[in-house]
GROMACS .gro file of C-alpha atoms in nm:
model
  382
    1MET     CA    1  -0.564   0.133   2.588
    2ILE     CA    2  -0.371   0.326   2.311
    3ALA     CA    3  -0.195   0.190   2.001
    4ALA     CA    4   0.177   0.239   1.927
    5ASN     CA    5   0.263   0.332   1.604
    6ASN     CA    6   0.621   0.305   1.515
    7VAL     CA    7   0.799   0.608   1.325
    8SER     CA    8   1.117   0.515   1.178
    9SER     CA    9   1.394   0.763   1.054
   10GLY     CA   10   1.498   0.758   0.673
   11ALA     CA   11   1.819   0.703   0.543
   12SER     CA   12   1.888   0.724   0.145
   13CYS     CA   13   2.085   0.386   0.057
   14VAL     CA   14   2.255   0.242  -0.243
   15PRO     CA   15   2.285  -0.125  -0.347
   16PRO     CA   16   2.527  -0.289  -0.098
   17PRO     CA   17   2.867  -0.374  -0.234
   18CYS     CA   18   2.814  -0.758  -0.215
   19GLY     CA   19   2.690  -0.823  -0.538
   20ARG     CA   20   2.353  -0.876  -0.449
   21THR     CA   21   1.990  -0.664  -0.418
   22PHE     CA   22   1.817  -0.596  -0.171
   23GLU     CA   23   1.518  -0.715  -0.324
   24ASP     CA   24   1.631  -1.067  -0.384
   25GLY     CA   25   1.648  -1.381  -0.199
   26ILE     CA   26   1.617  -1.337   0.185
   27SER     CA   27   1.407  -0.990   0.204
   28GLY     CA   28   1.164  -1.037  -0.073
   29SER     CA   29   1.084  -0.684  -0.074
   30ALA     CA   30   1.102  -0.470  -0.377
   31ILE     CA   31   1.272  -0.120  -0.388
   32SER     CA   32   1.006   0.154  -0.428
   33HIS     CA   33   1.009   0.509  -0.541
   34ASN     CA   34   0.845   0.822  -0.423
   35PRO     CA   35   0.786   1.121  -0.640
   36SER     CA   36   1.116   1.298  -0.556
   37GLY     CA   37   1.311   1.034  -0.734
   38THR     CA   38   1.485   0.930  -0.424
   39VAL     CA   39   1.538   0.564  -0.361
   40ARG     CA   40   1.485   0.546   0.003
   41LEU     CA   41   1.564   0.270   0.276
   42HIS     CA   42   1.436   0.325   0.615
   43VAL     CA   43   1.748   0.238   0.844
   44PRO     CA   44   1.773   0.348   1.217
   45ARG     CA   45   2.105   0.532   1.274
   46PRO     CA   46   2.183   0.526   1.643
   47MET     CA   47   2.462   0.628   1.850
   48PRO     CA   48   2.729   0.372   1.914
   49GLY     CA   49   2.597   0.128   2.156
   50GLN     CA   50   2.253   0.281   2.165
   51GLN     CA   51   1.946   0.065   2.028
   52ALA     CA   52   1.768   0.171   1.703
   53PRO     CA   53   1.629   0.464   1.808
   54PRO     CA   54   1.399   0.499   2.096
   55HIS     CA   55   1.334   0.880   2.052
   56ARG     CA   56   1.144   0.833   1.691
   57THR     CA   57   0.888   0.579   1.852
   58ARG     CA   58   0.563   0.675   1.967
   59SER     CA   59   0.535   0.390   2.182
   60TYR     CA   60   0.850   0.454   2.349
   61TRP     CA   61   0.772   0.821   2.440
   62LEU     CA   62   0.431   0.635   2.595
   63THR     CA   63   0.582   0.345   2.762
   64GLY     CA   64   0.964   0.400   2.770
   65GLU     CA   65   0.981   0.029   2.650
   66GLN     CA   66   1.182  -0.001   2.283
   67GLY     CA   67   1.016  -0.220   2.023
   68THR     CA   68   1.020  -0.243   1.632
   69GLU     CA   69   0.673  -0.319   1.474
   70VAL     CA   70   0.723  -0.615   1.230
   71THR     CA   71   0.471  -0.475   0.946
   72ASN     CA   72   0.691  -0.174   0.940
   73ALA     CA   73   1.002  -0.342   0.963
   74SER     CA   74   0.927  -0.554   0.674
   75THR     CA   75   0.941  -0.278   0.441
   76THR     CA   76   1.321  -0.176   0.541
   77GLN     CA   77   1.483  -0.457   0.326
   78LEU     CA   78   1.641  -0.600   0.606
   79LEU     CA   79   1.375  -0.843   0.723
   80ASP     CA   80   1.409  -1.194   0.613
   81ALA     CA   81   1.052  -1.275   0.429
   82SER     CA   82   1.065  -1.623   0.510
   83THR     CA   83   1.154  -1.611   0.901
   84GLY     CA   84   1.063  -1.296   0.984
   85THR     CA   85   1.379  -1.195   1.155
   86TRP     CA   86   1.601  -0.960   1.097
   87ALA     CA   87   1.850  -1.055   0.788
   88GLU     CA   88   2.200  -1.068   0.865
   89ASP     CA   89   2.326  -1.161   0.522
   90ILE     CA   90   2.176  -0.835   0.391
   91ALA     CA   91   2.258  -0.652   0.728
   92ARG     CA   92   2.627  -0.751   0.741
   93PRO     CA   93   2.768  -0.590   0.413
   94LEU     CA   94   2.586  -0.266   0.486
   95GLY     CA   95   2.787  -0.240   0.826
   96ILE     CA   96   2.458  -0.274   1.032
   97ASP     CA   97   2.482  -0.407   1.371
   98LEU     CA   98   2.123  -0.593   1.439
   99THR     CA   99   2.185  -0.626   1.781
  100LEU     CA  100   2.159  -0.262   1.825
  101PHE     CA  101   1.797  -0.276   1.700
  102ALA     CA  102   1.492  -0.282   1.929
  103PRO     CA  103   1.306  -0.640   1.925
  104LEU     CA  104   1.042  -0.700   1.684
  105ARG     CA  105   0.665  -0.708   1.800
  106ALA     CA  106   0.380  -0.827   1.634
  107PRO     CA  107   0.043  -0.637   1.582
  108GLY     CA  108  -0.160  -0.705   1.902
  109ASP     CA  109   0.165  -0.760   2.121
  110LYS     CA  110   0.156  -0.538   2.427
  111ALA     CA  111   0.357  -0.238   2.398
  112GLY     CA  112   0.371  -0.151   2.772
  113THR     CA  113   0.181   0.078   2.996
  114LEU     CA  114   0.160   0.475   2.979
  115LEU     CA  115   0.464   0.640   3.198
  116PRO     CA  116   0.332   0.807   3.537
  117ASP     CA  117   0.440   1.118   3.364
  118VAL     CA  118   0.201   1.064   3.090
  119LEU     CA  119  -0.076   0.968   3.308
  120GLN     CA  120  -0.022   1.266   3.482
  121GLN     CA  121  -0.043   1.489   3.203
  122LEU     CA  122  -0.347   1.368   3.101
  123ASN     CA  123  -0.473   1.347   3.442
  124TRP     CA  124  -0.539   0.993   3.477
  125GLN     CA  125  -0.527   0.789   3.795
  126ARG     CA  126  -0.500   0.391   3.654
  127GLN     CA  127  -0.270   0.199   3.450
  128VAL     CA  128  -0.339   0.183   3.076
  129PRO     CA  129  -0.205  -0.068   2.844
  130VAL     CA  130  -0.069   0.040   2.510
  131THR     CA  131  -0.083  -0.230   2.232
  132THR     CA  132   0.126  -0.249   1.926
  133VAL     CA  133  -0.108  -0.221   1.596
  134ALA     CA  134  -0.011  -0.282   1.243
  135SER     CA  135   0.153   0.057   1.219
  136HIS     CA  136   0.222   0.038   0.835
  137ASP     CA  137  -0.083   0.160   0.691
  138THR     CA  138  -0.182  -0.067   0.432
  139ALA     CA  139  -0.106  -0.332   0.691
  140SER     CA  140  -0.403  -0.199   0.888
  141ALA     CA  141  -0.598  -0.166   0.588
  142VAL     CA  142  -0.573  -0.483   0.490
  143ALA     CA  143  -0.666  -0.636   0.814
  144ALA     CA  144  -1.006  -0.439   0.758
  145VAL     CA  145  -1.062  -0.550   0.401
  146PRO     CA  146  -1.438  -0.669   0.459
  147ALA     CA  147  -1.372  -0.991   0.287
  148GLY     CA  148  -1.543  -1.345   0.412
  149PRO     CA  149  -1.367  -1.636   0.521
  150LYS     CA  150  -1.408  -1.819   0.207
  151ASP     CA  151  -1.338  -1.542  -0.060
  152HIS     CA  152  -1.026  -1.559  -0.303
  153PHE     CA  153  -0.994  -1.167  -0.269
  154ALA     CA  154  -0.739  -0.918  -0.419
  155TYR     CA  155  -0.693  -0.580  -0.232
  156ILE     CA  156  -0.648  -0.247  -0.377
  157CYS     CA  157  -0.537   0.021  -0.133
  158THR     CA  158  -0.621   0.330  -0.299
  159GLY     CA  159  -0.549   0.688  -0.303
  160THR     CA  160  -0.253   0.857  -0.440
  161TRP     CA  161  -0.106   0.540  -0.475
  162SER     CA  162  -0.268   0.213  -0.555
  163LEU     CA  163  -0.095  -0.092  -0.356
  164VAL     CA  164  -0.225  -0.399  -0.526
  165GLY     CA  165  -0.223  -0.753  -0.402
  166LEU     CA  166  -0.300  -1.086  -0.218
  167GLU     CA  167  -0.278  -1.210   0.125
  168LEU     CA  168  -0.082  -1.502   0.112
  169SER     CA  169   0.048  -1.739   0.390
  170SER     CA  170   0.419  -1.768   0.277
  171PRO     CA  171   0.593  -1.513   0.058
  172VAL     CA  172   0.652  -1.576  -0.297
  173LEU     CA  173   1.056  -1.544  -0.333
  174THR     CA  174   1.113  -1.653  -0.730
  175GLU     CA  175   1.324  -1.442  -0.955
  176ALA     CA  176   0.996  -1.380  -1.150
  177SER     CA  177   0.821  -1.212  -0.893
  178ARG     CA  178   1.140  -0.992  -0.799
  179LEU     CA  179   1.136  -0.909  -1.183
  180ALA     CA  180   0.779  -0.847  -1.177
  181ASN     CA  181   0.855  -0.604  -0.884
  182PHE     CA  182   0.616  -0.756  -0.621
  183THR     CA  183   0.718  -0.722  -0.269
  184ASN     CA  184   0.665  -0.952   0.027
  185GLU     CA  185   0.558  -0.755   0.308
  186ALA     CA  186   0.441  -0.850   0.669
  187GLY     CA  187   0.083  -0.854   0.762
  188ILE     CA  188  -0.127  -0.954   1.087
  189ASP     CA  189  -0.099  -1.290   1.224
  190GLY     CA  190   0.209  -1.392   1.041
  191THR     CA  191   0.053  -1.327   0.705
  192VAL     CA  192   0.216  -1.190   0.399
  193ARG     CA  193   0.091  -0.862   0.167
  194TYR     CA  194   0.213  -1.003  -0.172
  195LEU     CA  195   0.188  -0.665  -0.348
  196ARG     CA  196   0.284  -0.441  -0.614
  197ASN     CA  197   0.285  -0.051  -0.616
  198VAL     CA  198   0.092   0.102  -0.864
  199MET     CA  199   0.095   0.475  -0.944
  200GLY     CA  200  -0.269   0.577  -0.834
  201LEU     CA  201  -0.449   0.912  -0.822
  202TRP     CA  202  -0.108   1.084  -0.849
  203LEU     CA  203  -0.121   1.124  -1.188
  204LEU     CA  204  -0.453   1.319  -1.155
  205GLN     CA  205  -0.360   1.492  -0.851
  206GLU     CA  206  -0.067   1.654  -1.056
  207CYS     CA  207  -0.280   1.714  -1.352
  208MET     CA  208  -0.548   1.913  -1.116
  209ARG     CA  209  -0.225   2.096  -0.989
  210ASP     CA  210  -0.125   2.229  -1.312
  211TRP     CA  211  -0.481   2.352  -1.390
  212GLY     CA  212  -0.593   2.515  -1.073
  213ASP     CA  213  -0.871   2.268  -1.062
  214ASP     CA  214  -0.978   2.135  -0.727
  215ASP     CA  215  -1.305   2.022  -0.869
  216VAL     CA  216  -1.263   1.644  -0.881
  217VAL     CA  217  -1.642   1.573  -0.885
  218GLY     CA  218  -1.672   1.774  -1.207
  219LEU     CA  219  -1.349   1.622  -1.354
  220LEU     CA  220  -1.521   1.272  -1.300
  221ARG     CA  221  -1.829   1.384  -1.433
  222GLU     CA  222  -1.686   1.530  -1.751
  223ALA     CA  223  -1.467   1.182  -1.777
  224ALA     CA  224  -1.762   0.952  -1.746
  225SER     CA  225  -1.908   1.185  -2.055
  226VAL     CA  226  -1.624   1.100  -2.296
  227LYS     CA  227  -1.549   0.808  -2.499
  228GLY     CA  228  -1.345   0.559  -2.312
  229LEU     CA  229  -1.033   0.360  -2.410
  230ARG     CA  230  -0.944   0.655  -2.678
  231SER     CA  231  -0.581   0.658  -2.540
  232VAL     CA  232  -0.442   0.490  -2.252
  233ILE     CA  233  -0.080   0.526  -2.092
  234ASP     CA  234   0.122   0.281  -1.899
  235ALA     CA  235   0.031   0.411  -1.553
  236SER     CA  236   0.333   0.224  -1.368
  237ASP     CA  237   0.577   0.391  -1.597
  238THR     CA  238   0.850   0.560  -1.380
  239ALA     CA  239   0.838   0.845  -1.639
  240PHE     CA  240   0.529   0.994  -1.436
  241LEU     CA  241   0.710   0.971  -1.122
  242ALA     CA  242   0.815   1.319  -1.110
  243PRO     CA  243   0.570   1.581  -1.043
  244GLY     CA  244   0.504   1.896  -1.291
  245LEU     CA  245   0.342   1.931  -1.663
  246MET     CA  246   0.163   1.590  -1.647
  247PRO     CA  247  -0.109   1.676  -1.887
  248ARG     CA  248   0.149   1.709  -2.114
  249ARG     CA  249   0.337   1.414  -2.047
  250ILE     CA  250   0.027   1.207  -2.060
  251ALA     CA  251  -0.039   1.361  -2.394
  252GLN     CA  252   0.323   1.285  -2.546
  253ALA     CA  253   0.310   0.913  -2.412
  254CYS     CA  254  -0.032   0.890  -2.583
  255SER     CA  255   0.110   1.036  -2.916
  256ALA     CA  256   0.442   0.789  -2.878
  257THR     CA  257   0.213   0.497  -2.886
  258GLY     CA  258   0.020   0.627  -3.187
  259GLN     CA  259  -0.284   0.706  -3.003
  260PRO     CA  260  -0.492   1.026  -3.035
  261GLU     CA  261  -0.343   1.276  -2.775
  262PRO     CA  262  -0.627   1.368  -2.524
  263VAL     CA  263  -0.668   1.747  -2.514
  264THR     CA  264  -0.921   1.828  -2.290
  265ARG     CA  265  -0.950   1.794  -1.926
  266GLY     CA  266  -1.225   1.545  -1.943
  267GLN     CA  267  -1.041   1.354  -2.201
  268ILE     CA  268  -0.702   1.348  -1.988
  269THR     CA  269  -0.892   1.246  -1.657
  270ARG     CA  270  -1.050   0.930  -1.875
  271CYS     CA  271  -0.721   0.850  -2.007
  272ILE     CA  272  -0.594   0.810  -1.651
  273LEU     CA  273  -0.882   0.633  -1.504
  274ASP     CA  274  -0.869   0.355  -1.817
  275SER     CA  275  -0.493   0.353  -1.738
  276LEU     CA  276  -0.537   0.304  -1.387
  277ALA     CA  277  -0.782   0.012  -1.421
  278LEU     CA  278  -0.562  -0.141  -1.667
  279ALA     CA  279  -0.265  -0.117  -1.425
  280HIS     CA  280  -0.494  -0.285  -1.143
  281ARG     CA  281  -0.559  -0.549  -1.394
  282ARG     CA  282  -0.242  -0.631  -1.485
  283ALA     CA  283  -0.102  -0.632  -1.133
  284ILE     CA  284  -0.389  -0.860  -1.009
  285GLU     CA  285  -0.339  -1.111  -1.336
  286GLN     CA  286   0.028  -1.113  -1.251
  287ALA     CA  287  -0.011  -1.167  -0.874
  288GLN     CA  288  -0.236  -1.459  -0.952
  289GLU     CA  289   0.021  -1.628  -1.193
  290LEU     CA  290   0.353  -1.538  -0.970
  291SER     CA  291   0.173  -1.683  -0.665
  292GLY     CA  292  -0.082  -1.966  -0.804
  293ARG     CA  293  -0.361  -1.822  -0.603
  294HIS     CA  294  -0.696  -1.777  -0.776
  295VAL     CA  295  -0.896  -1.438  -0.721
  296ASP     CA  296  -1.279  -1.411  -0.771
  297VAL     CA  297  -1.342  -1.083  -0.632
  298ILE     CA  298  -1.146  -0.730  -0.573
  299HIS     CA  299  -1.186  -0.522  -0.254
  300THR     CA  300  -1.068  -0.161  -0.291
  301VAL     CA  301  -1.004   0.030   0.033
  302GLY     CA  302  -0.918   0.391   0.101
  303GLY     CA  303  -1.030   0.704  -0.036
  304ALA     CA  304  -1.038   0.604  -0.395
  305ALA     CA  305  -1.309   0.366  -0.294
  306ARG     CA  306  -1.524   0.710  -0.327
  307ASN     CA  307  -1.437   0.702  -0.704
  308ARG     CA  308  -1.749   0.516  -0.869
  309LEU     CA  309  -1.608   0.554  -1.228
  310LEU     CA  310  -1.269   0.419  -1.149
  311CYS     CA  311  -1.441   0.170  -0.926
  312GLN     CA  312  -1.637   0.039  -1.231
  313LEU     CA  313  -1.362   0.084  -1.476
  314THR     CA  314  -1.150  -0.178  -1.251
  315ALA     CA  315  -1.446  -0.411  -1.244
  316ASP     CA  316  -1.482  -0.384  -1.630
  317ALA     CA  317  -1.096  -0.413  -1.711
  318SER     CA  318  -1.072  -0.715  -1.470
  319GLY     CA  319  -1.379  -0.903  -1.548
  320LEU     CA  320  -1.412  -0.933  -1.181
  321PRO     CA  321  -1.659  -0.787  -0.882
  322VAL     CA  322  -1.502  -0.485  -0.725
  323VAL     CA  323  -1.630  -0.426  -0.367
  324ALA     CA  324  -1.560  -0.094  -0.277
  325GLY     CA  325  -1.502   0.025   0.089
  326PRO     CA  326  -1.444   0.143   0.359
  327VAL     CA  327  -1.287   0.444   0.310
  328GLU     CA  328  -1.083   0.465   0.642
  329ALA     CA  329  -0.981   0.090   0.637
  330ALA     CA  330  -0.655   0.160   0.773
  331ALA     CA  331  -0.814   0.338   1.101
  332LEU     CA  332  -1.039   0.050   1.131
  333GLY     CA  333  -0.805  -0.239   1.102
  334ASN     CA  334  -0.597   0.001   1.380
  335VAL     CA  335  -0.868  -0.024   1.602
  336LEU     CA  336  -0.983  -0.387   1.560
  337VAL     CA  337  -0.626  -0.518   1.624
  338GLN     CA  338  -0.626  -0.305   1.947
  339ALA     CA  339  -1.015  -0.437   2.006
  340ARG     CA  340  -0.865  -0.792   1.945
  341ALA     CA  341  -0.607  -0.773   2.206
  342LEU     CA  342  -0.883  -0.684   2.458
  343GLY     CA  343  -1.066  -0.980   2.377
  344LEU     CA  344  -1.359  -0.759   2.235
  345VAL     CA  345  -1.369  -0.898   1.888
  346GLY     CA  346  -1.243  -1.235   1.813
  347ASP     CA  347  -1.023  -1.347   1.485
  348VAL     CA  348  -0.983  -1.173   1.167
  349PRO     CA  349  -1.275  -1.326   0.950
  350GLN     CA  350  -1.473  -1.190   1.290
  351MET     CA  351  -1.302  -0.860   1.263
  352ARG     CA  352  -1.370  -0.828   0.883
  353GLN     CA  353  -1.716  -0.959   0.951
  354GLN     CA  354  -1.740  -0.643   1.153
  355VAL     CA  355  -1.660  -0.390   0.903
  356ALA     CA  356  -1.872  -0.564   0.651
  357ASP     CA  357  -2.160  -0.511   0.898
  358SER     CA  358  -2.082  -0.173   0.989
  359GLN     CA  359  -1.949  -0.011   0.701
  360PRO     CA  360  -2.128   0.102   0.375
  361LEU     CA  361  -2.010  -0.095   0.088
  362HIS     CA  362  -2.091  -0.044  -0.288
  363ARG     CA  363  -2.074  -0.374  -0.529
  364TYR     CA  364  -1.970  -0.313  -0.882
  365GLU     CA  365  -2.030  -0.580  -1.137
  366PRO     CA  366  -1.810  -0.628  -1.444
  367SER     CA  367  -1.972  -0.474  -1.787
  368GLY     CA  368  -1.872  -0.359  -2.103
  369ASP     CA  369  -1.658  -0.520  -2.383
  370ARG     CA  370  -1.360  -0.709  -2.245
  371ALA     CA  371  -1.198  -0.771  -2.569
  372ALA     CA  372  -1.193  -0.361  -2.595
  373TRP     CA  373  -0.983  -0.392  -2.267
  374ASP     CA  374  -0.774  -0.663  -2.396
  375ALA     CA  375  -0.666  -0.445  -2.735
  376ALA     CA  376  -0.601  -0.139  -2.514
  377ALA     CA  377  -0.374  -0.346  -2.300
  378ARG     CA  378  -0.177  -0.423  -2.622
  379ARG     CA  379  -0.123  -0.081  -2.750
  380ILE     CA  380   0.066   0.011  -2.450
  381SER     CA  381   0.283  -0.349  -2.410
  382GLY     CA  382   0.484  -0.296  -2.680
   0.00000   0.00000   0.00000
């Protein structure tokens, strides 16, 4: 069996000329930004009369069958968060003909079988099924969060960006949720990935690029040795989205809020990690408030799950235990969805138990002075 990952084309867009924003009411999905400052809406651009675009999907290359995977489709601003179908009320004012779009597929659906010419190139003799996976990497990662069936968990998918949120059974479509910039994206089995994008280790990566220093282990060691919460920044501030001169911009932001400017690389790195821990805490607290869901444990997956200092600081800031791992959650979620489609593993709790049983995990208990974190948060809350 082979996994089918959709690849959609991107087109820059502006809000529709209909007096409403993409993120309200129907799509329930927030507009996100990339480091170039461009707002992107992924909209297929088919030729007249052609379905959206078959030549841009790996599953089409493999099977000749057209389809649009739902976890990726849910990030386009064109999917109705309540019904899981294309949102006519958003597409129509933009002049988008949704009849041109390929049918929606859910993770685990059969995408087709390998085409004869593909089999010939591989020198395979028998038919091989192709299975649709959760092609949005965060959706696959959340599928592999090693939480127990009774856990009330939040997740942080970490790396250059931190995707912080909850797994819900239905979307949160309130105005307060929209203003807090939370998004309702599709997960496996009809779940909702209710999350917000936090800046993540982009801040540190940009500092390292500016310094010409790739010794992240040394920087983390130095950061662990300096005083914590000396200076913090709002890690979600769009002022830090653009690349370049990051150490200087961080120092200026600290000065602007009446805090000491971090000078050494260790101080700047510690400022970044303390600030990310505060951003994680704030996102999880807001997700609980807006959804009405309680959280008693945080699961962090992805590359930064290896960052022991950040994991501990997140536990300290939030007052919640943090379970770190697996690092390759997206790949594991991809494989487990395929395995389930073949009957090799059971439901989602069994999939997650497989991850918990097979992957190295590390638990961080909260420690330190919670009041100090509260005071640091007030410094950047205005």
